CSV table of C-alpha atoms in Angstrom, one decimal:
chain,number,residue,atom,x,y,z
B,1,MET,CA,-67.2,66.2,-25.6
B,2,ASN,CA,-69.7,64.3,-24.2
B,3,THR,CA,-73.3,64.9,-26.3
B,4,LYS,CA,-75.3,62.2,-24.6
B,5,PRO,CA,-78.1,63.6,-23.1
B,6,VAL,CA,-78.9,64.1,-19.7
B,7,LYS,CA,-81.2,61.5,-17.7
B,8,LEU,CA,-83.0,63.2,-15.7
B,9,GLU,CA,-84.6,61.8,-12.7
B,10,LYS,CA,-87.5,62.9,-9.9
B,11,ARG,CA,-86.5,61.9,-6.6
B,12,PRO,CA,-89.0,61.3,-3.9
B,13,VAL,CA,-88.8,64.7,-1.5
B,14,SER,CA,-90.7,66.1,1.0
B,15,PHE,CA,-90.9,69.8,1.6
B,16,ARG,CA,-93.5,69.1,4.8
B,17,HIS,CA,-93.0,71.9,7.8
B,18,LYS,CA,-89.9,73.2,6.0
B,19,THR,CA,-89.0,76.9,6.0
B,20,TYR,CA,-88.8,77.9,2.6
B,21,LEU,CA,-87.2,81.6,1.4
B,22,GLU,CA,-88.8,82.4,-1.5
B,23,PRO,CA,-87.0,84.4,-4.8
B,24,PRO,CA,-87.0,88.1,-3.8
B,25,THR,CA,-86.1,89.8,-6.8
B,26,THR,CA,-82.7,92.0,-7.1
B,27,VAL,CA,-82.5,91.3,-2.9
B,28,GLY,CA,-82.6,87.5,-3.4
B,29,ASN,CA,-78.9,86.8,-4.1
B,30,LEU,CA,-76.0,84.8,-3.3
B,31,PRO,CA,-75.4,87.0,-0.1
B,32,PHE,CA,-78.9,87.7,1.5
B,33,ARG,CA,-79.2,84.1,0.8
B,34,ARG,CA,-76.0,83.3,2.9
B,35,ILE,CA,-78.1,85.4,5.7
B,36,CYS,CA,-81.0,83.3,5.6
B,37,VAL,CA,-79.2,80.3,6.0
B,38,SER,CA,-77.0,81.7,9.2
B,39,TYR,CA,-80.5,82.2,10.9
B,40,ASP,CA,-81.5,78.6,10.0
B,41,CYS,CA,-83.8,78.8,6.6
B,42,ASP,CA,-84.2,74.8,5.7
B,43,VAL,CA,-84.7,75.6,1.7
B,44,THR,CA,-83.6,79.0,-0.3
B,45,CYS,CA,-84.5,79.5,-3.7
B,46,SER,CA,-82.4,81.5,-6.6
B,47,GLU,CA,-84.0,85.2,-7.8
B,48,MET,CA,-85.4,84.3,-11.2
B,49,ALA,CA,-83.7,83.6,-13.9
B,50,MET,CA,-84.3,83.7,-17.4
B,51,CYS,CA,-84.7,80.2,-19.8
B,52,SER,CA,-84.1,82.1,-23.0
B,53,ARG,CA,-80.7,84.0,-21.6
B,54,LEU,CA,-79.9,81.5,-20.0
B,55,LEU,CA,-79.6,79.7,-23.2
B,56,ALA,CA,-78.2,82.3,-24.7
B,57,CYS,CA,-75.2,81.9,-22.5
B,58,GLU,CA,-76.0,85.9,-20.8
B,59,ALA,CA,-73.4,86.4,-18.3
B,60,PRO,CA,-75.5,88.5,-15.8
B,61,GLU,CA,-78.4,85.4,-16.3
B,62,TRP,CA,-75.8,83.3,-15.6
B,63,SER,CA,-74.4,84.9,-12.0
B,64,LEU,CA,-77.8,83.9,-10.7
B,65,MET,CA,-77.0,80.7,-10.8
B,66,LYS,CA,-74.6,80.3,-7.9
B,67,ARG,CA,-74.4,78.1,-4.3
B,68,TRP,CA,-72.5,78.9,-1.6
B,69,ARG,CA,-71.7,75.5,0.5
B,70,GLU,CA,-75.3,76.2,2.1
B,71,ARG,CA,-76.5,73.8,4.9
B,72,SER,CA,-79.4,74.4,2.9
B,73,ALA,CA,-81.8,72.9,0.1
B,74,LEU,CA,-80.8,75.2,-3.3
B,75,VAL,CA,-83.7,75.7,-5.7
B,76,PHE,CA,-83.5,77.3,-8.9
B,77,SER,CA,-86.3,79.8,-9.6
B,78,LEU,CA,-86.6,79.4,-13.7
B,79,ALA,CA,-89.5,81.6,-15.9
B,80,GLY,CA,-90.2,80.4,-19.1
B,81,LYS,CA,-92.6,80.1,-22.1
B,82,SER,CA,-92.5,76.3,-23.5
B,83,PRO,CA,-91.4,73.1,-22.6
B,84,GLU,CA,-88.8,73.2,-24.7
B,85,GLN,CA,-86.8,75.9,-23.0
B,86,PHE,CA,-87.1,74.3,-19.3
B,87,SER,CA,-86.5,71.1,-20.7
B,88,LYS,CA,-82.9,72.4,-22.2
B,89,THR,CA,-82.2,75.0,-19.7
B,90,ILE,CA,-82.6,72.2,-16.6
B,91,GLU,CA,-80.2,69.8,-18.8
B,92,LEU,CA,-78.0,73.0,-19.5
B,93,LEU,CA,-77.8,73.3,-15.0
B,94,ILE,CA,-77.6,69.6,-14.3
B,95,ASN,CA,-75.0,68.6,-16.2
B,96,ARG,CA,-72.1,67.6,-14.2
B,97,GLU,CA,-69.4,68.7,-16.3
B,98,ARG,CA,-71.0,72.5,-15.1
B,99,GLY,CA,-70.5,71.4,-11.9
B,100,ILE,CA,-73.5,73.7,-10.6
B,101,ALA,CA,-75.2,71.7,-7.8
B,102,VAL,CA,-78.6,72.5,-7.0
B,103,ASP,CA,-81.2,70.2,-5.8
B,104,PHE,CA,-84.7,71.2,-7.0
B,105,PHE,CA,-86.0,73.8,-9.8
B,106,ASP,CA,-88.6,76.2,-9.1
B,107,ILE,CA,-91.0,77.0,-12.4
B,108,ASN,CA,-91.9,80.6,-12.1
B,109,CYS,CA,-95.8,81.4,-12.9
B,110,GLY,CA,-96.6,83.9,-11.0
B,111,CYS,CA,-94.5,86.7,-12.0
B,112,PRO,CA,-96.6,89.5,-12.4
B,113,THR,CA,-94.2,92.4,-14.1
B,114,ASP,CA,-95.4,93.5,-17.3
B,115,ASP,CA,-92.6,92.5,-19.3
B,116,ILE,CA,-92.1,89.3,-18.1
B,117,PHE,CA,-96.3,88.7,-18.8
B,118,SER,CA,-95.5,89.9,-22.2
B,119,MET,CA,-93.1,87.8,-23.3
B,120,GLY,CA,-95.3,84.3,-22.3
B,121,CYS,CA,-93.6,83.8,-19.3
B,122,GLY,CA,-94.2,83.7,-15.1
B,123,SER,CA,-98.3,84.6,-14.1
B,124,THR,CA,-99.2,84.2,-18.3
B,125,LEU,CA,-98.6,80.5,-17.5
B,126,MET,CA,-101.7,80.7,-15.0
B,127,GLY,CA,-104.1,80.8,-17.6
B,128,ARG,CA,-102.3,78.0,-20.0
B,129,THR,CA,-103.1,75.3,-17.9
B,130,SER,CA,-102.2,72.7,-20.7
B,131,LYS,CA,-98.6,74.1,-21.5
B,132,LEU,CA,-97.8,74.5,-18.0
B,133,GLN,CA,-98.7,70.6,-17.2
B,134,ASP,CA,-96.3,69.9,-20.4
B,135,ILE,CA,-93.8,71.9,-18.6
B,136,VAL,CA,-93.9,70.5,-15.1
B,137,ARG,CA,-93.4,66.7,-17.3
B,138,ALA,CA,-90.6,67.8,-19.2
B,139,ASP,CA,-88.9,69.3,-16.8
B,140,HIS,CA,-88.5,65.3,-15.3
B,141,LYS,CA,-88.7,66.6,-11.9
B,142,PRO,CA,-110.5,82.1,-8.9
B,143,ILE,CA,-107.4,79.8,-11.4
B,144,ALA,CA,-105.3,78.1,-8.9
B,145,THR,CA,-108.4,76.0,-7.8
B,146,LYS,CA,-108.8,74.7,-11.2
B,147,LEU,CA,-105.1,74.7,-12.5
B,148,ILE,CA,-103.4,73.0,-9.1
B,149,PRO,CA,-105.1,69.5,-9.6
B,150,LYS,CA,-103.8,69.4,-12.7
B,151,LEU,CA,-99.9,70.8,-11.6
B,152,TYR,CA,-100.8,67.2,-9.1
B,153,ASN,CA,-101.6,65.1,-12.3
B,154,SER,CA,-98.2,66.1,-13.6
B,155,GLY,CA,-95.5,64.9,-11.3
B,156,ALA,CA,-95.0,68.5,-9.5
B,157,SER,CA,-93.5,67.3,-6.0
B,158,LEU,CA,-94.5,70.5,-4.5
B,159,VAL,CA,-97.5,73.7,-5.4
B,160,THR,CA,-96.9,77.2,-3.9
B,161,LEU,CA,-99.5,79.4,-3.7
B,162,HIS,CA,-99.4,83.3,-3.6
B,163,GLY,CA,-102.5,84.5,-2.0
B,164,ARG,CA,-102.4,87.5,-4.3
B,165,SER,CA,-103.2,87.8,-8.2
B,166,ARG,CA,-101.0,89.5,-10.4
B,167,HIS,CA,-103.5,92.9,-10.8
B,168,GLN,CA,-103.8,93.3,-7.0
B,169,ARG,CA,-99.6,93.0,-6.1
B,170,TYR,CA,-99.3,94.1,-3.1
B,171,THR,CA,-101.8,96.7,-2.6
B,172,LYS,CA,-104.3,94.4,-0.5
B,173,GLU,CA,-103.2,91.7,2.3
B,174,ALA,CA,-102.6,88.0,0.9
B,175,ASP,CA,-105.7,86.1,0.8
B,176,TRP,CA,-105.3,83.2,3.1
B,177,ASN,CA,-108.9,82.3,2.9
B,178,TYR,CA,-108.3,81.0,-0.7
B,179,ILE,CA,-105.2,79.2,0.0
B,180,ALA,CA,-106.7,77.4,2.4
B,181,GLN,CA,-109.7,76.5,0.2
B,182,CYS,CA,-107.4,74.8,-2.4
B,183,GLY,CA,-105.3,73.2,0.5
B,184,LYS,CA,-108.8,71.4,1.3
B,185,GLU,CA,-109.9,70.9,-2.1
B,186,LYS,CA,-106.3,68.8,-2.6
B,187,ARG,CA,-106.5,67.1,0.7
B,188,GLU,CA,-110.3,65.8,0.2
B,189,ARG,CA,-109.1,64.9,-3.4
B,190,GLU,CA,-106.0,63.1,-2.3
B,191,ALA,CA,-108.0,60.8,0.1
B,192,ALA,CA,-110.9,60.1,-2.7
B,193,LEU,CA,-107.9,58.7,-4.9
B,194,ARG,CA,-106.0,57.3,-2.2
B,195,ARG,CA,-109.4,54.7,-1.1
B,196,GLU,CA,-110.2,54.5,-4.8
B,197,LEU,CA,-107.2,52.8,-5.0
B,198,GLU,CA,-106.7,50.8,-2.3
B,199,GLU,CA,-110.6,49.6,-3.1
B,200,LYS,CA,-108.7,48.2,-6.7
B,201,LEU,CA,-105.6,46.8,-5.1
B,202,ILE,CA,-108.4,44.4,-2.4
B,203,ARG,CA,-110.5,43.4,-5.1
B,204,ALA,CA,-107.0,42.4,-7.2
B,205,GLU,CA,-106.2,40.8,-3.9
B,206,GLY,CA,-103.2,43.3,-3.9
B,207,ASN,CA,-101.1,45.0,-0.7
B,208,PRO,CA,-103.0,47.9,0.4
B,209,VAL,CA,-101.0,51.0,-0.3
B,210,ASP,CA,-98.3,52.3,2.6
B,211,ASP,CA,-98.9,55.2,4.5
B,212,GLU,CA,-95.2,57.0,2.9
B,213,TYR,CA,-95.9,56.8,-1.0
B,214,TYR,CA,-98.4,56.6,-3.2
B,215,PRO,CA,-99.5,57.5,-6.9
B,216,ASP,CA,-102.2,59.8,-5.0
B,217,LEU,CA,-102.7,61.3,-8.7
B,218,ASP,CA,-102.8,59.3,-12.6
B,219,PRO,CA,-102.4,55.9,-12.1
B,220,ASN,CA,-99.8,56.2,-14.9
B,221,VAL,CA,-97.6,58.3,-12.9
B,222,PRO,CA,-94.9,56.5,-11.1
B,223,ARG,CA,-95.4,55.7,-6.9
B,224,ARG,CA,-93.9,58.1,-5.3
B,225,ALA,CA,-94.3,60.7,-2.2
B,226,PRO,CA,-97.5,62.9,-2.8
B,227,THR,CA,-97.9,66.4,-4.3
B,228,GLU,CA,-97.0,69.1,-1.2
B,229,PHE,CA,-99.2,72.7,-0.8
B,230,PHE,CA,-97.2,75.5,0.3
B,231,GLY,CA,-99.3,78.9,1.2
B,232,ASN,CA,-97.4,82.2,0.7
B,233,GLY,CA,-98.1,85.7,1.7
B,234,ASP,CA,-97.5,88.4,4.6
B,235,VAL,CA,-95.9,85.6,6.8
B,236,MET,CA,-94.2,88.2,9.5
B,237,HIS,CA,-93.5,86.3,13.0
B,238,TYR,CA,-93.6,83.2,13.4
B,239,GLN,CA,-96.6,83.1,15.4
B,240,THR,CA,-98.3,83.1,11.8
B,241,HIS,CA,-96.2,80.2,10.9
B,242,LEU,CA,-97.8,78.3,13.8
B,243,HIS,CA,-101.3,79.8,13.4
B,244,VAL,CA,-101.0,78.8,9.6
B,245,LEU,CA,-99.3,75.0,9.7
B,246,ASP,CA,-101.9,73.7,13.1
B,247,ASN,CA,-105.2,75.7,11.2
B,248,LEU,CA,-104.8,75.6,7.4
B,249,PRO,CA,-104.6,72.1,4.8
B,250,VAL,CA,-101.1,73.6,3.9
B,251,ASP,CA,-97.8,71.5,4.5
B,252,GLY,CA,-95.7,74.9,5.1
B,253,MET,CA,-95.2,77.9,4.1
B,254,MET,CA,-93.2,80.3,1.5
B,255,ILE,CA,-91.4,83.2,3.2
B,256,GLY,CA,-90.6,86.6,1.0
B,257,GLN,CA,-90.9,89.9,2.3
B,258,GLY,CA,-91.1,89.2,6.0
B,259,ALA,CA,-87.5,87.7,5.4
B,260,LEU,CA,-86.6,90.9,3.6
B,261,PHE,CA,-87.6,92.6,6.9
B,262,LYS,CA,-86.2,90.0,9.8
B,263,PRO,CA,-84.3,87.2,8.2
B,264,TRP,CA,-84.1,86.0,11.6
B,265,ILE,CA,-87.3,85.2,11.3
B,266,PHE,CA,-86.3,81.3,10.2
B,267,THR,CA,-85.0,81.3,14.1
B,268,GLU,CA,-88.0,82.6,15.6
B,269,ILE,CA,-89.7,79.7,13.7
B,270,LYS,CA,-87.0,77.0,14.8
B,271,GLU,CA,-87.1,78.5,18.5
B,272,ARG,CA,-90.9,79.5,18.6
B,273,ARG,CA,-90.3,82.3,20.3
B,274,VAL,CA,-90.0,86.2,19.9
B,275,TRP,CA,-86.2,87.7,19.5
B,276,ASP,CA,-86.1,91.3,20.4
B,277,ILE,CA,-82.5,91.3,18.6
B,278,SER,CA,-80.4,94.1,19.2
B,279,SER,CA,-79.7,97.1,17.0
B,280,ARG,CA,-76.3,95.4,17.1
B,281,GLU,CA,-76.6,92.4,16.2
B,282,ARG,CA,-78.7,93.7,13.3
B,283,PHE,CA,-75.6,95.6,12.2
B,284,ASP,CA,-73.7,92.4,12.1
B,285,THR,CA,-75.8,90.8,10.1
B,286,MET,CA,-75.2,93.9,7.7
B,287,GLN,CA,-71.4,93.5,7.7
B,288,ASP,CA,-72.1,89.8,6.8
B,289,PHE,CA,-73.9,90.7,3.9
B,290,ALA,CA,-71.3,92.9,2.8
B,291,ARG,CA,-68.1,90.2,3.7
B,292,PHE,CA,-70.7,87.6,1.7
B,293,GLY,CA,-71.2,90.5,-1.1
B,294,VAL,CA,-67.0,91.1,-1.3
B,295,GLU,CA,-66.7,87.0,-1.5
B,296,ASN,CA,-69.3,87.2,-4.1
B,297,TRP,CA,-68.6,90.1,-6.2
B,298,GLY,CA,-64.9,90.7,-5.7
B,299,SER,CA,-63.0,93.1,-3.8
B,300,ASP,CA,-62.1,95.8,-6.5
B,301,ASN,CA,-63.8,98.7,-6.7
B,302,ARG,CA,-66.6,97.6,-9.1
B,303,GLY,CA,-66.8,94.5,-6.7
B,304,LEU,CA,-67.5,96.9,-3.5
B,305,ALA,CA,-69.9,99.3,-5.5
B,306,GLN,CA,-71.9,96.2,-6.4
B,307,THR,CA,-72.1,94.8,-2.5
B,308,ARG,CA,-73.3,98.9,-1.2
B,309,ARG,CA,-75.8,98.5,-4.0
B,310,PHE,CA,-77.2,95.2,-2.9
B,311,LEU,CA,-76.8,96.0,0.5
B,312,LEU,CA,-78.9,99.5,0.2
B,313,GLU,CA,-81.3,97.7,-2.1
B,314,TRP,CA,-81.7,95.1,1.3
B,315,CYS,CA,-82.0,98.2,3.5
B,316,ALA,CA,-85.1,99.7,1.4
B,317,PHE,CA,-86.9,96.4,3.1
B,318,LEU,CA,-84.9,96.2,6.4
B,319,HIS,CA,-85.8,100.3,7.9
B,320,ARG,CA,-89.8,98.7,7.5
B,321,TYR,CA,-89.0,96.6,10.6
B,322,VAL,CA,-89.8,97.9,14.1
B,323,PRO,CA,-88.1,96.8,17.3
B,324,VAL,CA,-90.4,94.5,19.4
B,325,GLY,CA,-88.6,96.3,22.4
B,326,VAL,CA,-90.3,99.7,21.3
B,327,LEU,CA,-93.9,98.6,20.6
B,328,ASP,CA,-96.7,98.8,23.4
B,329,ARG,CA,-97.6,95.3,22.7
B,330,TYR,CA,-96.4,91.8,20.4
B,331,PRO,CA,-99.2,90.2,19.0
B,332,GLU,CA,-100.2,87.0,20.9
B,333,SER,CA,-100.3,83.8,19.6
B,334,SER,CA,-104.3,83.9,19.4
B,335,GLU,CA,-104.0,86.9,16.8
B,336,PRO,CA,-101.5,85.5,14.6
B,337,MET,CA,-102.6,88.0,11.5
B,338,LEU,CA,-101.9,91.4,12.6
B,339,ALA,CA,-98.2,92.0,11.3
B,340,LEU,CA,-99.9,93.6,7.9
B,341,ILE,CA,-97.3,93.6,5.5
B,342,ASN,CA,-98.4,96.5,3.7
B,343,ALA,CA,-98.7,98.2,7.7
B,344,ARG,CA,-95.9,101.5,7.9
B,345,PRO,CA,-95.4,102.6,11.3
B,346,LYS,CA,-94.8,105.7,12.6
B,347,ALA,CA,-91.6,107.5,12.8
B,348,PHE,CA,-90.2,106.6,16.3
B,349,VAL,CA,-87.0,107.1,18.3
B,350,GLY,CA,-85.0,103.7,19.2
B,351,ARG,CA,-83.4,102.8,22.2
B,352,ASP,CA,-80.0,104.0,21.2
B,353,GLU,CA,-78.8,105.8,17.8
B,354,LEU,CA,-78.1,102.7,15.5
B,355,GLU,CA,-81.7,101.7,16.3
B,356,THR,CA,-82.8,104.8,15.2
B,357,LEU,CA,-81.0,105.5,11.9
B,358,MET,CA,-82.0,101.7,11.0
B,359,ALA,CA,-85.5,102.6,11.1
B,360,SER,CA,-85.0,105.7,9.0
B,361,PRO,CA,-86.8,106.0,5.5
B,362,PHE,CA,-84.2,108.3,4.2
B,363,VAL,CA,-81.7,106.9,1.4
B,364,GLY,CA,-78.8,109.2,3.1
B,365,ASP,CA,-79.1,107.2,6.2
B,366,TRP,CA,-79.0,104.0,4.6
B,367,MET,CA,-75.9,105.3,3.0
B,368,LYS,CA,-74.0,106.2,6.4
B,369,LEU,CA,-74.9,102.6,7.7
B,370,THR,CA,-72.8,101.1,4.8
B,371,GLU,CA,-70.2,103.7,5.6
B,372,ARG,CA,-70.0,102.6,9.0
B,373,ILE,CA,-68.9,99.0,7.8
B,374,PRO,CA,-65.4,98.8,7.5
B,375,LEU,CA,-65.0,96.0,4.8
B,376,ILE,CA,-66.4,98.7,2.0
B,377,GLY,CA,-65.8,102.5,4.1
B,378,LYS,CA,-67.2,105.5,2.9
B,379,ALA,CA,-68.7,105.8,-0.7
B,380,PRO,CA,-66.7,107.1,-3.7
B,381,ASP,CA,-67.3,110.5,-4.9
B,382,GLY,CA,-70.5,110.1,-7.7
B,383,PHE,CA,-71.7,107.4,-6.1
B,384,THR,CA,-75.7,107.7,-6.2
B,385,PHE,CA,-78.3,105.0,-5.4
B,386,ILE,CA,-82.3,105.0,-6.0
B,387,PRO,CA,-83.9,101.6,-4.6
B,388,LYS,CA,-85.7,99.6,-7.7
B,389,HIS,CA,-88.3,98.8,-5.5
B,390,LYS,CA,-90.5,102.2,-5.0
B,391,ALA,CA,-88.3,104.3,-6.6
B,392,ASN,CA,-90.5,107.0,-6.9
B,393,ALA,CA,-91.4,107.0,-3.3
B,394,CYS,CA,-87.3,107.1,-2.5
B,395,LYS,CA,-85.3,109.4,-4.8
B,396,ASP,CA,-84.3,111.8,-2.0
B,397,THR,CA,-81.1,111.1,-1.0
B,398,SER,CA,-81.3,113.1,2.3
B,399,SER,CA,-81.2,111.7,5.8
B,400,SER,CA,-83.6,111.6,8.8
B,401,LEU,CA,-81.8,114.1,10.5
B,402,ASP,CA,-81.8,116.6,7.2
B,403,GLN,CA,-85.5,116.8,7.4
B,404,GLY,CA,-86.6,116.4,11.0
B,405,GLY,CA,-87.5,112.8,10.4
B,406,ASP,CA,-91.2,113.6,10.5
B,407,ASP,CA,-91.9,112.8,6.6
B,408,GLN,CA,-92.2,108.7,6.2
B,409,ALA,CA,-91.3,107.7,2.8
B,410,GLU,CA,-92.1,104.1,1.2
B,411,GLY,CA,-89.2,101.6,0.7
């Protein structure tokens, strides 16, 4: 057995203007990532995995560390509390003998849940700057305003800022003004450091720094591509994506809940168009998810139940999509921030029966949709489901037909 430590090497990488799927909890599984890749997502991220559980070889945690033959780059999202945890976990994951192919690692320092926070992981790291710097170095790979430059110094290839606080969660809109402020300070600092470095090289009669690679931060850091900066929060349609790239000092955007509502947002961004996707096309996407789920979890009763359960979890987001064709008007490119992620549309009748059923906020109707998929068929007797997200608002499993469709429930 080879016990020699794996040499971990950082590669120059550019995320600039790439479409990036953030790691959605529960729904960000392999079948969902395959759906997003089918809609031309450039970079996908796994669900967050705990370093401690991976090191303890817990099977449920290792099941998150899977990839398909993605055309896109794959990032593993890890949560831990110490440089040692991250270093050992990353070395374990990239060990060639395990056969796991991963392109990059995401250090999660934004998860706001109480159990993760109390373990010293997730958003806890935002207040532990020195430890987070050590983690960035060890992976061999207003707080954000102070923290982000230190992460650049530590050698991070990409920093993503979600414009919300831990306590705020999703009660308010993402603060893109704060993201822009951090991005502006980052670019001003890079420009100042570049000028300083060029002056030193000129005085030393050296060559000017080339345009592509330069040590934009600590002079002790080897020459590499400059750290890139992504914003995250409330990206619901391609106009927002274009507006942010054209007007704010960011290199790209990570997309999470927008992709859960409409994974074809990546196609809209690539093709710069509004896609009035039909109910049949949306249902075909659900059938693709079921097929991917059976391939991932198996075709036995347990695998079919797992596929149905995760498909229902996804329906808790999918039902909130309002088809373009039923809107009075669609936001123009000059008003890119109108699609608020917390908006709850009034009940509406779709252009066909399937579209109306897909808009239902009731679990019973979601169950009917899954039972229309031949691959997984009718739910077995005794099968029950309560969504993990907003579970208290979705306990009633009756359908909109049973209750008249007037009451709205959050998914």
